[in-house]
Coordinates of C-alpha atoms in Angstrom, one line a residue:
Chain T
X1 CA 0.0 0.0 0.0
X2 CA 1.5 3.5 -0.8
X3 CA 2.5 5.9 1.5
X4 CA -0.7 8.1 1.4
X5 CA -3.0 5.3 1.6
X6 CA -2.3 4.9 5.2
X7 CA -4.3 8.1 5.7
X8 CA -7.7 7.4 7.2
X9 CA -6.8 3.7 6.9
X10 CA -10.8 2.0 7.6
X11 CA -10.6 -0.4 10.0
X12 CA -10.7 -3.2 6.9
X13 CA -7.0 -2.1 6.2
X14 CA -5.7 -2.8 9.4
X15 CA -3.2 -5.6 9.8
X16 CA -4.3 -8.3 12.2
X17 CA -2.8 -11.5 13.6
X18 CA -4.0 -14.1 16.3
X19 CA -3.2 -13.8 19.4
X20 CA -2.0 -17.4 21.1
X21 CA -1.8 -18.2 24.9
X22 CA 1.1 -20.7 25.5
X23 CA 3.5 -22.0 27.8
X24 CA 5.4 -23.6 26.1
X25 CA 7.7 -25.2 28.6
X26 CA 7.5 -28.7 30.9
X27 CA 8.4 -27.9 34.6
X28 CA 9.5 -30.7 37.4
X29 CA 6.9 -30.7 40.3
X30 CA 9.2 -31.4 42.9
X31 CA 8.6 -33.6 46.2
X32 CA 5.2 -32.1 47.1
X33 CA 3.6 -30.8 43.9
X34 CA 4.8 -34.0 42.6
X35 CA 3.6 -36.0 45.6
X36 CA -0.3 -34.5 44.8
X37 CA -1.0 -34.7 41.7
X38 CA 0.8 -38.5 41.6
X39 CA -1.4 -39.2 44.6
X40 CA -4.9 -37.6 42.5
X41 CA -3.6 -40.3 39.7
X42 CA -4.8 -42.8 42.7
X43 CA -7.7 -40.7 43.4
X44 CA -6.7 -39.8 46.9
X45 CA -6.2 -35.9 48.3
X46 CA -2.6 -35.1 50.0
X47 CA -2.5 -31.7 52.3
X48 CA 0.4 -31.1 53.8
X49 CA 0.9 -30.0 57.5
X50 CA 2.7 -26.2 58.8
X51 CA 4.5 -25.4 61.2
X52 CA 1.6 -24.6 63.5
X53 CA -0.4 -27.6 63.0
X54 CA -2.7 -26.6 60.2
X55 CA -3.4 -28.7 57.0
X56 CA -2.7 -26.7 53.9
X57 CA -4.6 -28.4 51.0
X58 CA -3.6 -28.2 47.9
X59 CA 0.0 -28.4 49.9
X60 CA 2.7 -25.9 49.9
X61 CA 6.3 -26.7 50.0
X62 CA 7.0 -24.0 52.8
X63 CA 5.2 -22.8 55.2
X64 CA 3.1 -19.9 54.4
X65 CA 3.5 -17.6 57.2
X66 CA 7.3 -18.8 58.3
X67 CA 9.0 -19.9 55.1
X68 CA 10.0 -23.1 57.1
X69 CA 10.5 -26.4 54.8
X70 CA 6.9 -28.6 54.9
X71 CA 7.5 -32.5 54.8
X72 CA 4.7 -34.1 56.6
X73 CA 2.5 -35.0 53.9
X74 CA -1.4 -35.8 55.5
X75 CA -4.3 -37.3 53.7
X76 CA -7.4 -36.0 53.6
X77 CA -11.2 -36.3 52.6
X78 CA -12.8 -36.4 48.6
X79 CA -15.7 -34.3 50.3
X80 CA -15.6 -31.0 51.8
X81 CA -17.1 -27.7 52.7
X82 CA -17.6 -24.9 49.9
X83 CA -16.3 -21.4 51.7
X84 CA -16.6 -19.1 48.8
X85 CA -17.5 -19.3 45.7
X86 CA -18.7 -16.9 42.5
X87 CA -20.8 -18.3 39.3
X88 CA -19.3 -18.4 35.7
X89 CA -22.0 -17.8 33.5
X90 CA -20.1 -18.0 29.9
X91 CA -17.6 -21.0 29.9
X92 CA -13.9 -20.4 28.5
X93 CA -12.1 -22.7 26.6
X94 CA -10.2 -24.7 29.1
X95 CA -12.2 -25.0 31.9
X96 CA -13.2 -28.0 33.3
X97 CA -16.8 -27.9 32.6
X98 CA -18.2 -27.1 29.8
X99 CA -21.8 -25.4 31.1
X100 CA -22.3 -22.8 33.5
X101 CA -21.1 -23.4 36.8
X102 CA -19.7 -22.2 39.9
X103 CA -15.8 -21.3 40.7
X104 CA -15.2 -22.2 44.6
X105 CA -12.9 -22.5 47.2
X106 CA -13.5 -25.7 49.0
X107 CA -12.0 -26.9 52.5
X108 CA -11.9 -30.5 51.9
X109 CA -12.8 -32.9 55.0
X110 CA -9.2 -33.2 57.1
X111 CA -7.9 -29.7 55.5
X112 CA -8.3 -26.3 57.2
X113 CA -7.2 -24.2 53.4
X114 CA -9.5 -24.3 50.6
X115 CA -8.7 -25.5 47.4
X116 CA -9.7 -24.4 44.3
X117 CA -12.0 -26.3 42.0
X118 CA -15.8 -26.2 40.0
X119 CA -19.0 -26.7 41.3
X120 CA -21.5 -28.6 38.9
X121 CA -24.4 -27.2 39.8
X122 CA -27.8 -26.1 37.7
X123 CA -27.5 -22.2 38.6
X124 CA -26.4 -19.7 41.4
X125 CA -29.7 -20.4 43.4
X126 CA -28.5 -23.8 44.3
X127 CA -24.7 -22.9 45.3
X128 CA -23.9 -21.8 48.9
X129 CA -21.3 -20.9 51.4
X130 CA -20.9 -24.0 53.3
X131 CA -22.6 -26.3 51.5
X132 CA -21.2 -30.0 51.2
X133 CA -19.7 -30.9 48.1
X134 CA -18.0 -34.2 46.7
X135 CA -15.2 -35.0 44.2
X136 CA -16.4 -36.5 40.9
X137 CA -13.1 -37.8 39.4
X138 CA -12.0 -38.0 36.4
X139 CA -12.7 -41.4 34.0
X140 CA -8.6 -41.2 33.1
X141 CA -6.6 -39.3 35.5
X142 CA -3.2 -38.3 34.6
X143 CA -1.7 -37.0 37.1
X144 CA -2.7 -33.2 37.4
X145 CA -5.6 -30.9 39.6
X146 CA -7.8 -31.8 36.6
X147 CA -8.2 -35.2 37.6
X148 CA -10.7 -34.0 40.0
X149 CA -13.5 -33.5 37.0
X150 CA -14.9 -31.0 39.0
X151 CA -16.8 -31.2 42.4
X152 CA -20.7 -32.2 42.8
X153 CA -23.0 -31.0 45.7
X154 CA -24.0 -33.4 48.4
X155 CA -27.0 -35.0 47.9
X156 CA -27.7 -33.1 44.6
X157 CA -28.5 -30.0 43.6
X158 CA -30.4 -28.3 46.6
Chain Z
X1 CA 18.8 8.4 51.2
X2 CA 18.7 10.6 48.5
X3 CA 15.5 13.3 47.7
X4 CA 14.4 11.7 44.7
X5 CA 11.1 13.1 42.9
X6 CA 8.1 12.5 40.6
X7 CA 8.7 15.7 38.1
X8 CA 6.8 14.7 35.1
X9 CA 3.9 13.0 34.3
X10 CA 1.7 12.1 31.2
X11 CA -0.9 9.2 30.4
X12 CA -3.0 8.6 27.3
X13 CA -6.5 9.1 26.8
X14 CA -7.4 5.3 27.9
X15 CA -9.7 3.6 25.4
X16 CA -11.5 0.4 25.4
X17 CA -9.3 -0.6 21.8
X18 CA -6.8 1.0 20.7
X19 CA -7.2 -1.1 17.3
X20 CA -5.3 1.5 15.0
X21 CA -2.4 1.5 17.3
X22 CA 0.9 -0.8 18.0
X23 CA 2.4 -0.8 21.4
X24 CA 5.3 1.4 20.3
X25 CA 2.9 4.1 18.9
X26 CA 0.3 4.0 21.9
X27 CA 3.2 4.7 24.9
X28 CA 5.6 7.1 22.2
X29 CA 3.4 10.1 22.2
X30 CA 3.1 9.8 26.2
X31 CA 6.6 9.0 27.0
X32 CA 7.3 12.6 24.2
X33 CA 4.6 14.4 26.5
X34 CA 6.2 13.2 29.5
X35 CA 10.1 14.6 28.8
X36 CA 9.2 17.7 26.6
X37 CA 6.7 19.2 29.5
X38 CA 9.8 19.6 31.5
X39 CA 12.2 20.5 28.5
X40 CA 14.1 17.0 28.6
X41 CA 15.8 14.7 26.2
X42 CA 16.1 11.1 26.2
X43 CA 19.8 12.5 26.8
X44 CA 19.3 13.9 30.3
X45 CA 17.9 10.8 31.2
X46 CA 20.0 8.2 33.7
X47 CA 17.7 5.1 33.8
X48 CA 15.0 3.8 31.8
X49 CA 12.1 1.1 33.1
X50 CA 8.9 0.0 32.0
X51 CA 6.4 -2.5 33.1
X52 CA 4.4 -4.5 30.2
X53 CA 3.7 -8.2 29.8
X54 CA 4.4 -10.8 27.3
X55 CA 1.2 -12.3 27.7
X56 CA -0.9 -9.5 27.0
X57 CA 1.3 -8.2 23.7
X58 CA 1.5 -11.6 22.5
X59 CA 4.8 -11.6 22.4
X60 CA 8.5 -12.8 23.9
X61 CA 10.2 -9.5 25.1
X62 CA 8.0 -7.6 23.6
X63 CA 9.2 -4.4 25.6
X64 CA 12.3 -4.6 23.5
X65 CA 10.7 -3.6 20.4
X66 CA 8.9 -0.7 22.4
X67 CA 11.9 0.8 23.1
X68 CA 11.7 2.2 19.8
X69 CA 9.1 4.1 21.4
X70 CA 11.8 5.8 23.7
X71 CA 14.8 6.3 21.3
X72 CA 17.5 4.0 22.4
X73 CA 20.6 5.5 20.7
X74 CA 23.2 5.9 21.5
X75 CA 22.8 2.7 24.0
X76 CA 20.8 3.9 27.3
X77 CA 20.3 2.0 30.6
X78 CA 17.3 0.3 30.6
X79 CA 15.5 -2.4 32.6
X80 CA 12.0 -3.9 32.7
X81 CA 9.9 -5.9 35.0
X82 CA 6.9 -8.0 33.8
X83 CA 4.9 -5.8 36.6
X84 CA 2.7 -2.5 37.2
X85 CA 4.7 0.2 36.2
X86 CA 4.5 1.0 39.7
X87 CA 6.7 -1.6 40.5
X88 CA 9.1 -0.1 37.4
X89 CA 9.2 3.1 39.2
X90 CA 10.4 1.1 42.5
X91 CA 13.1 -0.1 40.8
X92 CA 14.0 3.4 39.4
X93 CA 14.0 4.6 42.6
X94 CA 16.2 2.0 43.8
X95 CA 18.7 2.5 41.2
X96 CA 18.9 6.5 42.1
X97 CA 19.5 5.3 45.2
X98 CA 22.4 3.5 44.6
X99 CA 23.9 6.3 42.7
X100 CA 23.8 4.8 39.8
X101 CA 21.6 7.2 38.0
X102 CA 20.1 10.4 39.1
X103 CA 17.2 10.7 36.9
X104 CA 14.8 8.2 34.9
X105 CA 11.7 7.8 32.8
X106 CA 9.8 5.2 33.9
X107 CA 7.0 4.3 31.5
X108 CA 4.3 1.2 31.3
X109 CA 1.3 0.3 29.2
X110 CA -0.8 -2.2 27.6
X111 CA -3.1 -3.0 24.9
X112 CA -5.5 -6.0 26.6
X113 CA -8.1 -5.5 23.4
X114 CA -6.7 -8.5 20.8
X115 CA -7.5 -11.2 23.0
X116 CA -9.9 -12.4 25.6
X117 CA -8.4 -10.7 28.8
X118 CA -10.5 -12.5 31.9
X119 CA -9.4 -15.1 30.1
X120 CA -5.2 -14.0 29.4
X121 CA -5.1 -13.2 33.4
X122 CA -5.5 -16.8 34.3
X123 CA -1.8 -16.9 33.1
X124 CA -1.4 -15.1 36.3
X125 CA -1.9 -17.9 38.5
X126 CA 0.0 -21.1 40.0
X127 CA 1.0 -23.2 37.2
X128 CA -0.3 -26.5 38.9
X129 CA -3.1 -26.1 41.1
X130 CA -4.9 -22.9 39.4
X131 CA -3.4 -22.3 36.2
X132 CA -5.0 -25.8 34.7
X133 CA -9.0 -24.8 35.7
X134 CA -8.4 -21.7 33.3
X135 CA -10.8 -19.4 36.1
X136 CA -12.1 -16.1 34.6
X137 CA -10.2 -12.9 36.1
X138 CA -14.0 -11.8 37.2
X139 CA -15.2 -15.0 38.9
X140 CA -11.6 -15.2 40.8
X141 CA -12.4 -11.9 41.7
X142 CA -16.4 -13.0 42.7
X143 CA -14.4 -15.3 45.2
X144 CA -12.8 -12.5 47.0
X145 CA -16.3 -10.3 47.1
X146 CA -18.4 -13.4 48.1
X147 CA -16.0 -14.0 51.3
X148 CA -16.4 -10.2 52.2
X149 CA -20.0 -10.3 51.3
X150 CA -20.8 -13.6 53.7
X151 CA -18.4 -12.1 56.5
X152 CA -20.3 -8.8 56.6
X153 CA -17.3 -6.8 55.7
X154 CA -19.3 -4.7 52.8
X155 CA -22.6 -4.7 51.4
X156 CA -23.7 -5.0 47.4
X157 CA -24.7 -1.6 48.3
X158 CA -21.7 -0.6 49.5
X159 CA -20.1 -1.9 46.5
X160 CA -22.0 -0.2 44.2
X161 CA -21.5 3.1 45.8
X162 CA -18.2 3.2 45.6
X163 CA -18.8 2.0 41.6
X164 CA -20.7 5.4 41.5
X165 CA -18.2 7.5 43.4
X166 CA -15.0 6.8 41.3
X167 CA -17.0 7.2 38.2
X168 CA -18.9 10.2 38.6
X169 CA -15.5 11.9 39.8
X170 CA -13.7 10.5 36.5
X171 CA -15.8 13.3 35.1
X172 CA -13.3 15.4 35.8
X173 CA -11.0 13.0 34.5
X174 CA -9.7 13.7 30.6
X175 CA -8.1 10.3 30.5
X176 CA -10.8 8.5 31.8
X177 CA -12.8 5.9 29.8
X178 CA -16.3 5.2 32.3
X179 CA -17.1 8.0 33.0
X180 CA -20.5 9.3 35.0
X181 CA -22.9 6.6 36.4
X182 CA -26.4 5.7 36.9
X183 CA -27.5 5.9 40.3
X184 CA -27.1 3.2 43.0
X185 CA -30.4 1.9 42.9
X186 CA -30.0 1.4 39.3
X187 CA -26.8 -0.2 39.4
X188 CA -28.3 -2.3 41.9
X189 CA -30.9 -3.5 39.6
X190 CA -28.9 -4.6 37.2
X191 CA -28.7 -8.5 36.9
X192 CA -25.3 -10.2 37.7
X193 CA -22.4 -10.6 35.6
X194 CA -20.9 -13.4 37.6
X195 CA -22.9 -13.8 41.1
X196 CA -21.9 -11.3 43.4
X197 CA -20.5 -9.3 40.9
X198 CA -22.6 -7.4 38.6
X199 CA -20.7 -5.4 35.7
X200 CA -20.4 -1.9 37.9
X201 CA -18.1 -3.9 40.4
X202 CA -15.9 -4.4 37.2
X203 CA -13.1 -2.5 35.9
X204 CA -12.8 -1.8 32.2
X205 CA -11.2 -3.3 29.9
X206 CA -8.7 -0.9 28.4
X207 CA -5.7 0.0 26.1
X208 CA -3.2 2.9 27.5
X209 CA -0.2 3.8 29.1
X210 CA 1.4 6.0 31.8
X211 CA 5.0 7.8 31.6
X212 CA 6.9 9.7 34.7
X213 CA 9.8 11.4 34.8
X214 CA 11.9 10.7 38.5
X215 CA 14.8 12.8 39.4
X216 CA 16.9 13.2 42.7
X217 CA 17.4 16.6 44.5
X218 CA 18.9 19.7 42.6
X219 CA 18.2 18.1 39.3
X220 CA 14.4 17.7 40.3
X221 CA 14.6 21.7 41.2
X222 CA 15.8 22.6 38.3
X223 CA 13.3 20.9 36.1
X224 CA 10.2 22.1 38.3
X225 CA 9.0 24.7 40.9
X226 CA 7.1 21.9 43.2
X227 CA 8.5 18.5 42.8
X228 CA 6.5 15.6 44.0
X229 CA 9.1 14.1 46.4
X230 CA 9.0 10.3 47.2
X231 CA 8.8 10.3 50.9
X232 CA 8.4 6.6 51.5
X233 CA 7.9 3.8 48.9
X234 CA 7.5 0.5 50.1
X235 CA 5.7 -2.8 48.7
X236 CA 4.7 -6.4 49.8
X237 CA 3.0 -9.6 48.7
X238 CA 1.1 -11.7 50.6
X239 CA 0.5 -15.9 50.2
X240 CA -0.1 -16.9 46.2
X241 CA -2.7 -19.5 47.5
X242 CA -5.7 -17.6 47.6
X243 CA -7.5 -20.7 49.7
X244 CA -4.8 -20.4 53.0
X245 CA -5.3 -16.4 52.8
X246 CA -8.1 -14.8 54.7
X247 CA -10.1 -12.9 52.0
X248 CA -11.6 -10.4 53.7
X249 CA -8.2 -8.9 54.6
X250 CA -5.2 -7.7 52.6
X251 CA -2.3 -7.6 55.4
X252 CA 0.2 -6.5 53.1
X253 CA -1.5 -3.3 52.2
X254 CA -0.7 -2.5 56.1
X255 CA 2.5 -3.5 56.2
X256 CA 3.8 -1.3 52.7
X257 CA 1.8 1.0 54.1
X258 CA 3.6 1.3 57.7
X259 CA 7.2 0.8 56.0
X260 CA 6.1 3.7 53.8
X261 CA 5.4 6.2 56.5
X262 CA 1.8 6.1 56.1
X263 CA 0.7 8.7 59.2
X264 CA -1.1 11.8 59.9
X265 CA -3.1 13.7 57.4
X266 CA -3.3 13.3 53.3
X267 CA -5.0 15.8 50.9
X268 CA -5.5 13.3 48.3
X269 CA -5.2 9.1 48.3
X270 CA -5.5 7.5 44.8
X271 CA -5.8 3.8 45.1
X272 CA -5.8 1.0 42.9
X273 CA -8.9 -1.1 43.8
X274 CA -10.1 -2.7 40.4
X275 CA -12.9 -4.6 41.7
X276 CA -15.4 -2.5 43.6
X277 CA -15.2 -4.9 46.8
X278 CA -11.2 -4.1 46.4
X279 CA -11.3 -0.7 47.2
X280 CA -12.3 -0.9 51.4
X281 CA -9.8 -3.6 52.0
X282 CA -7.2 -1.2 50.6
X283 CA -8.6 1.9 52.8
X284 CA -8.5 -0.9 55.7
X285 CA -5.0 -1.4 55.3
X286 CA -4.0 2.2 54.8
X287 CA -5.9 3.0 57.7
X288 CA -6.4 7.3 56.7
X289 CA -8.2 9.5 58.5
X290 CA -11.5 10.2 57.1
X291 CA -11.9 14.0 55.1
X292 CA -9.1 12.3 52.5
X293 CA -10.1 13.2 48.9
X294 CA -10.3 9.6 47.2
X295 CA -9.8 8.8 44.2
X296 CA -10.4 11.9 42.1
X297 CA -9.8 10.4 38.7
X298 CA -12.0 7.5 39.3
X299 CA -9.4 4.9 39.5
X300 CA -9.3 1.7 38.3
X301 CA -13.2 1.8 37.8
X302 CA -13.0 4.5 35.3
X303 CA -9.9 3.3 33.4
X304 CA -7.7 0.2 33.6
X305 CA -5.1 -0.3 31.2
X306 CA -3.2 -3.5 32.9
X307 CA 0.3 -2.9 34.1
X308 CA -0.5 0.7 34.2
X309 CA -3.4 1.7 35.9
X310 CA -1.0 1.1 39.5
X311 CA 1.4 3.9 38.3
X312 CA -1.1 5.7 36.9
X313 CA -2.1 6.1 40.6
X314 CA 0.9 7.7 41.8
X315 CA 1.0 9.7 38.4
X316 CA -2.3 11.2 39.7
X317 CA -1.3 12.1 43.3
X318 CA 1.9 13.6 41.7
X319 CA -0.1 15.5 39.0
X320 CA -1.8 17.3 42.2
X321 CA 1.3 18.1 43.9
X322 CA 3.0 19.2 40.8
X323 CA 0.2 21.8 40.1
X324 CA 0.1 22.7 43.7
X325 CA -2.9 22.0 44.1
X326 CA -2.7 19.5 47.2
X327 CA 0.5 19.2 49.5
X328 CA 0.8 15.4 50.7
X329 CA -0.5 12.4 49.0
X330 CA -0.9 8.3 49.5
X331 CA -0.9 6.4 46.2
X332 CA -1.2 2.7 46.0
X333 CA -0.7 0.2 43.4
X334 CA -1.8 -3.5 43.7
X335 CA -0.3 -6.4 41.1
X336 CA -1.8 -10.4 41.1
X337 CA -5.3 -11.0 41.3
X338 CA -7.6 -10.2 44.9
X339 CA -4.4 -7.7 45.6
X340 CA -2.0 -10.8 46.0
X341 CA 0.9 -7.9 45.7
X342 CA 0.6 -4.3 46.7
X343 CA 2.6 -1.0 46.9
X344 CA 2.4 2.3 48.9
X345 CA 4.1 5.1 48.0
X346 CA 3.7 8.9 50.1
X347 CA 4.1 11.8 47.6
X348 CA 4.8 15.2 49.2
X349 CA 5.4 18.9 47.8
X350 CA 7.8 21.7 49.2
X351 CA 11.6 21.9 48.3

């Protein structure tokens, strides 16, 4: 295009390209990163305990208010306690679930931190703080946080 | 320590899409604005830094082809952090410090417009745990409101008052993008976006940038009457796991906020609260006196270009000074998502 075409270009003229999220790198997950997701390939949860006693779940590899080294790996429950939570009305690419659903924090059974995960659930009216919900696990896990499929609430929908 | 000073600052007219524009020739006419308002050259200047990211340009070191935007020869001193400019301008300051340089131009922006930005800030998050589940930057945020919301801690009314606040006083505001607002009982009536969060809690979406011009002592007198000195900067981050983190607190607003000299009384605070809920846990942690003027540009609710809207704060406060027409300010800058990572900074006028 000459020079004095790019005067007033319309918005047709305008050069474009797609725009592609990726990391496109493999990382090591290390002793206790490793540990979970290896142990969500055998459909079991691992928290981790601090320094003051508490179980962090999803685990940490150092403590979060000290910075001391965590080792003592504890299991705990594949049911647990929604303690916040917020509904995603249009799906993303990516997400584990595929129609509406919530986003929530959930304190599993055994934990006293809240991991983050999806609700299944039929709309907003049926999701609430401290309701009990359950892991529905993935048909072929492979060793990462989306081998929990997403969570369900106890009992149903309410 | 050295007396080291905002003396120049300039910001684009923020836009929901820039779609005309590349990077280099959104920030160049700002970072241009910036130096010529005080009569500078990319020559009297020590230190270069600007916050971008990758993610959002779509691009590996994508803030090496902006420097075209500040004129790179002969060969300047430059650095960049994948941050808030705000965070740029810390490090700026840090290298005056050290001697090393006794001016800078510290510049940051982003165009969020080509691709699905909810979406692009999940990149944000913990590569193992969070990063996989691909949450929206709004529900994540719906998290943070629910937990104040069941605690008691604000009110959806609350929330949607301070929507109207910061956008009726970005009226005033030329570089503003929301500006004005229906009234809170209208707001209120509006259905969700993402339960609790209808679209009034939200920040825009926007494409923009910020420049500022730092120097230390005699050199900052000489450019301007009433430099904006930096009288405490200070930043913190707290836990990156949002589940072992109290929501309806942000402790390390309070603790940049002490090491920053946070005390007596402000004319102006400008802080960097994108999500309505945001904005009280910030004033929390600041802990001001009431009679403060807030946010008189309409912060983050009225424009948000990402990895500028922080600096942008202390651009504002500085503006103020620099005019004379306030004598101390608090600006505040947050990075991560639910103000994971924040930074204080006290802005003061006189010589």
């Amino acid at each position: 295009m000459a020079a004095d075409e790019m005067d007033g270009a319309d918005s047709s003229e305008l050069l474009r390209a797609p725009l592609v999220i990726e990391y496109p790198f493999n990382r090591t997950t290390g002793p206790v990163v490793g540990a979970f997701v290896t142990a969500l390939r055998n459909r079991t949860v691992l928290g981790i305990r601090d320094t003051s006693g508490r179980v962090v779940c999803p685990p940490v590899e150092y403590d979060p208010r000290t910075g001391a080294p965590l080792e003592e790996l504890v299991e705990v429950g594949d049911a647990g306690e929604i303690t916040s939570w917020s509904w995603v009305p249009e799906v993303r690419e990516g997400q584990p679930l595929q129609t509406p659903h919530a986003l929530a924090l959930i304190r599993l059974d055994g934990a006293d931190t809240s991991l983050l995960h999806v609700v299944d659930a039929p709309g907003p009216d049926s999701v609430a703080t401290g309701a009990r919900v359950r892991i529905r696990w993935a048909d072929e896990p492979t060793g990462a946080i989306t081998d929990i499929e997403c969570f369900e609430l106890d009992g149903g929908a309410s | 320590m050295r007396d080291v000073a905002i003396v120049s600052v300039a910001q684009s007219r923020h836009r929901r899409a820039a779609t005309e524009l590349n990077e280099v020739e959104m920030i160049q006419p700002v970072i241009r604005q910036a130096l010529d308002q005080i009569g500078a050259s990319i020559a009297d200047i020590g230190f270069t830094c600007s916050g971008s990211s990758d993610y959002l340009a779509g691009q590996a070191f994508s803030f090496v082809m902006t420097l075209d935007a500040v004129g790179a020869w002969p060969p300047i001193m430059e650095s960049h952090v994948e941050m808030d400019g705000a965070w740029a301008l810390y490090e700026a300051w840090l290298k005056i410090q050290t001697g090393a340089a006794d001016t800078a131009l510290v510049y940051s922006y982003s165009k969020a417009s080509p691709g699905d930005l909810p979406r692009v800030m999940s990149r944000m998050l913990d590569p193992y745990y969070v990063g996989p589940l691909w949450p929206d930057s709004v529900a994540y945020a719906g998290l943070q409101a629910r937990a104040m919301l069941d605690a008691g801690a604000i009110t959806e009314r609350q929330m949607a008052e301070v929507a109207h606040r910061n956008r009726e006083a970005a009226r005033s505001n030329p570089h503003a993008q929301v500006v004005g607002s229906a009234s809170v009982d209208e707001l209120l009536a509006a259905p969700m976006l993402s339960d609790p969060l209808r679209v009034h809690d939200c920040p825009p979406i926007s494409d923009g940038g910020v420049a500022v011009v730092l120097a230390a002592g005699d050199r900052a007198r000489a450019w301007v009457d009433r430099p904006a000195w930096i009288r405490g900067i200070d930043h913190r981050i707290d836990g990156h796991q949002i589940g072992a983190r109290d929501l309806t607190t942000a402790p390390s607003v309070a603790i940049a906020a002490q090491h920053a000299g946070v005390e007596g009384t402000f004319d102006v605070a400008e802080v960097h609260a994108p999500f309505t809920h945001q904005e009280q846990l910030v004033l929390d942690g600041l802990g001001l006196d009431d009679g403060v003027q807030l946010n008189p540009s309409g912060g983050a609710l009225a424009a948000n270009p990402m990895m500028a809207a922080g600096l942008i704060r202390l651009g504002e406060v500085a503006t103020r000074i620099l005019d004379g027409s306030v004598g101390r300010g608090v600006a505040h800058a947050t990075a991560g998502h639910l103000l994971q990572q924040n930074l204080v900074c006290v802005l003061e006028g006189g010589d």
